[in-house]
Coordinates of C-alpha atoms and ligand atoms in Angstrom, one line a residue:
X1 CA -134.6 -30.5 72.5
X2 CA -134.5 -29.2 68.8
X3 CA -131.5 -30.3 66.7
X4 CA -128.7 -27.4 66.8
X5 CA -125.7 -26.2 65.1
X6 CA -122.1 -25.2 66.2
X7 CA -118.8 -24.5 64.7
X8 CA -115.5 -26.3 65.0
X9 CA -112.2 -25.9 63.7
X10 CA -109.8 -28.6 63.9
X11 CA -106.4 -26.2 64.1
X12 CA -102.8 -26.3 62.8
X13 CA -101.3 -29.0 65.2
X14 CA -103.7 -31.5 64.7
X15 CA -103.9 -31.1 60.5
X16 CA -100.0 -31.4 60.7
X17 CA -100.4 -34.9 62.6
X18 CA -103.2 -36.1 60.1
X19 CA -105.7 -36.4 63.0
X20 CA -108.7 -34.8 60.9
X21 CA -110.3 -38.3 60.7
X22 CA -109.4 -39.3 64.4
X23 CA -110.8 -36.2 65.5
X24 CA -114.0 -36.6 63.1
X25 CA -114.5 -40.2 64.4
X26 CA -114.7 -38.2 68.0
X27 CA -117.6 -36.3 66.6
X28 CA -119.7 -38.8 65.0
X29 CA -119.2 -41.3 68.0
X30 CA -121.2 -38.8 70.4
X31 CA -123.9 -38.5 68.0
X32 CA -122.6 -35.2 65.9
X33 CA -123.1 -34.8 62.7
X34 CA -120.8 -33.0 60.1
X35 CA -123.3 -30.7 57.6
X36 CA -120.6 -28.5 56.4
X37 CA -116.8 -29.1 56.4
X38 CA -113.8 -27.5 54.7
X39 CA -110.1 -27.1 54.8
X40 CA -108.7 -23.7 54.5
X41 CA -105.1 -21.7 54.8
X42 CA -106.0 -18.9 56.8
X43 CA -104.2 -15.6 56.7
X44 CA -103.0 -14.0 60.2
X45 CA -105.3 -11.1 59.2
X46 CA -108.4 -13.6 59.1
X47 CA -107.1 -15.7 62.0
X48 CA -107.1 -12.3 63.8
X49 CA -111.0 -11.2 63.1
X50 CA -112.4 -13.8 64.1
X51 CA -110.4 -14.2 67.4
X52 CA -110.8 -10.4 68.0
X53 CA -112.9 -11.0 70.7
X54 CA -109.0 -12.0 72.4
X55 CA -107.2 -9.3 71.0
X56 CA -106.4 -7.8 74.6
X57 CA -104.5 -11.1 76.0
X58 CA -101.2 -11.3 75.7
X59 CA -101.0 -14.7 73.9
X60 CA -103.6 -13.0 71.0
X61 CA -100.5 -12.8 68.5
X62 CA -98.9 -16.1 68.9
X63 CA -102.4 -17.4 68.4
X64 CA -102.9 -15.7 65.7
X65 CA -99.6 -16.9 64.2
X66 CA -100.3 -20.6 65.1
X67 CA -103.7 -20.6 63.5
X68 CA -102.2 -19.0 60.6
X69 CA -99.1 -21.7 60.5
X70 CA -100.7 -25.0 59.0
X71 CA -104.3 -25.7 57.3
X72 CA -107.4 -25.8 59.7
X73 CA -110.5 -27.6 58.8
X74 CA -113.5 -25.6 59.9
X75 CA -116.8 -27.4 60.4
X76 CA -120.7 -26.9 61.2
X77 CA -121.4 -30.3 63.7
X78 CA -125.3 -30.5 63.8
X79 CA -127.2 -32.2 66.8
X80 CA -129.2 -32.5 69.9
X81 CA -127.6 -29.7 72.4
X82 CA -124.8 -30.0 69.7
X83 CA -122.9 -26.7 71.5
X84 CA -122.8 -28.3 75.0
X85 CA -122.2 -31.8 73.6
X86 CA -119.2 -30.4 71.3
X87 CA -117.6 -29.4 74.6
X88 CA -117.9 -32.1 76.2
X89 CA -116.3 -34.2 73.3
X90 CA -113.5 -31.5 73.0
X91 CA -112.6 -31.2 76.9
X92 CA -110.7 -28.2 78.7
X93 CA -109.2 -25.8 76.8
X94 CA -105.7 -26.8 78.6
X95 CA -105.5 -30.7 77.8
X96 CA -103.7 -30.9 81.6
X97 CA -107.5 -30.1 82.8
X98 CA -109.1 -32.5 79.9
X99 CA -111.2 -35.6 80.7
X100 CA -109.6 -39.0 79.8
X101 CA -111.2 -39.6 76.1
X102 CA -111.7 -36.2 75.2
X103 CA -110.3 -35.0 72.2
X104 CA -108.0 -32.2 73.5
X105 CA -106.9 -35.1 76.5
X106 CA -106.0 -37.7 73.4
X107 CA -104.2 -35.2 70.9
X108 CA -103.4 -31.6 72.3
X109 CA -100.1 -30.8 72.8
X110 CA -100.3 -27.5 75.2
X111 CA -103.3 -25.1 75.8
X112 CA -102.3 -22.7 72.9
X113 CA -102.2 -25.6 70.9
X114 CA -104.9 -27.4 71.6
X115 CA -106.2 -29.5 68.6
X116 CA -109.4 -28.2 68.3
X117 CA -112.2 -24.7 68.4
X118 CA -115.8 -24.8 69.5
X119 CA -118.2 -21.8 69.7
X120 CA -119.5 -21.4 73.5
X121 CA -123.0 -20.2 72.9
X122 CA -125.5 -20.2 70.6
X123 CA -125.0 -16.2 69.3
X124 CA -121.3 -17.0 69.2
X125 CA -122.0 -20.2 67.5
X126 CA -124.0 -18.0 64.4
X127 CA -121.6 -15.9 64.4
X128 CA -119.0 -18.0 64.0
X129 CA -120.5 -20.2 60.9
X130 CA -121.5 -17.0 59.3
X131 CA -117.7 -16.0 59.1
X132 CA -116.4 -19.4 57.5
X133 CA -119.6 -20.1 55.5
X134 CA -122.1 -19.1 53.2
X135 CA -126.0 -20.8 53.0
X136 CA -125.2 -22.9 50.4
X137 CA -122.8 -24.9 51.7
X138 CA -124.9 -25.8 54.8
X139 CA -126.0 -28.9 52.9
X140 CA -127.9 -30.3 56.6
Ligands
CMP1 P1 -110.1 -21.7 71.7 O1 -111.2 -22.5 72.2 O2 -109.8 -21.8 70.2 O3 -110.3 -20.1 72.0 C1 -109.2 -19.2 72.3 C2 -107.9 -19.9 72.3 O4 -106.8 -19.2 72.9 C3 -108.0 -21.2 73.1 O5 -108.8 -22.2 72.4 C4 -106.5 -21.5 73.3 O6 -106.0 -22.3 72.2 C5 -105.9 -20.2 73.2 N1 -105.4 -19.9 74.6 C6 -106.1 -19.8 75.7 N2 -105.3 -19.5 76.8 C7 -104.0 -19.5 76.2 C8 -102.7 -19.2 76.8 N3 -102.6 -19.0 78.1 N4 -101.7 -19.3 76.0 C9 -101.8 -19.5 74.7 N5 -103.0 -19.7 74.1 C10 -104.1 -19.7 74.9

């Protein structure tokens, strides 16, 4: 299988708890390899676009409002099957339903704060870099 990309955030709660390198050690352990990283403030305007796809479900604003509370770090992981494997390393998106050593089993705290984003497919995945990043910081 050819080498792929995806995007990951690593969201309010876990920046607040300093887990950034906890969480990155997660990553590199199965094999992923960080090609484009940054920590940003977002607004609840941006935080909003790019979970529009949510806007209908009743927790859309308090999402919005957590993503918007804290820095995130936002991420491009590179690697074999790199949008399958990401899942697998993050777990369920409720940490009561994650696997024992998955990230969102170690350090989330409830499923609307849950430690960690990863795109589900690979349109979603281009999408998703495309928002937080331009070519040049893609450094492979
Ligand atoms: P994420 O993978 O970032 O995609 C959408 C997010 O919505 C999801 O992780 C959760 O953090 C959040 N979410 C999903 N279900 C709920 C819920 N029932 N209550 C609050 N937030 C939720």
């Amino acid at each position: 299988m050819a080498l792929e990309r995806t995007f990951s955030i690593i969201k309010p709660d876990a920046t607040r708890r300093n887990l950034t390198g906890a969480i990155n050690a997660k990553f590199e352990e199965a094999g992923l390899r960080i090609v484009a990283q940054k920590r940003i403030h977002l607004t609840k305007a941006q935080a909003g676009v790019f979970y529009a796809v949510h806007a209908e479900r009743p927790f859309y604003d308090e999402l919005c409002d957590f993503m918007a509370s804290a820095p995130i770090v936002c991420q491009v992981l590179e690697g074999e099957n790199a949008i399958t494997k990401n899942r697998e390393v993050m777990g369920a998106t409720n940490p009561a339903d994650a696997a024992p050593g998955t990230i969102r089993a170690e350090f989330a705290q409830c499923v609307g704060e849950n430690s960690v984003h990863g795109s589900d497919a690979p349109e979603t995945a281009a999408e998703e870099i495309a928002y937080f990043f331009s070519g040049l910081e893609l450094v492979g």
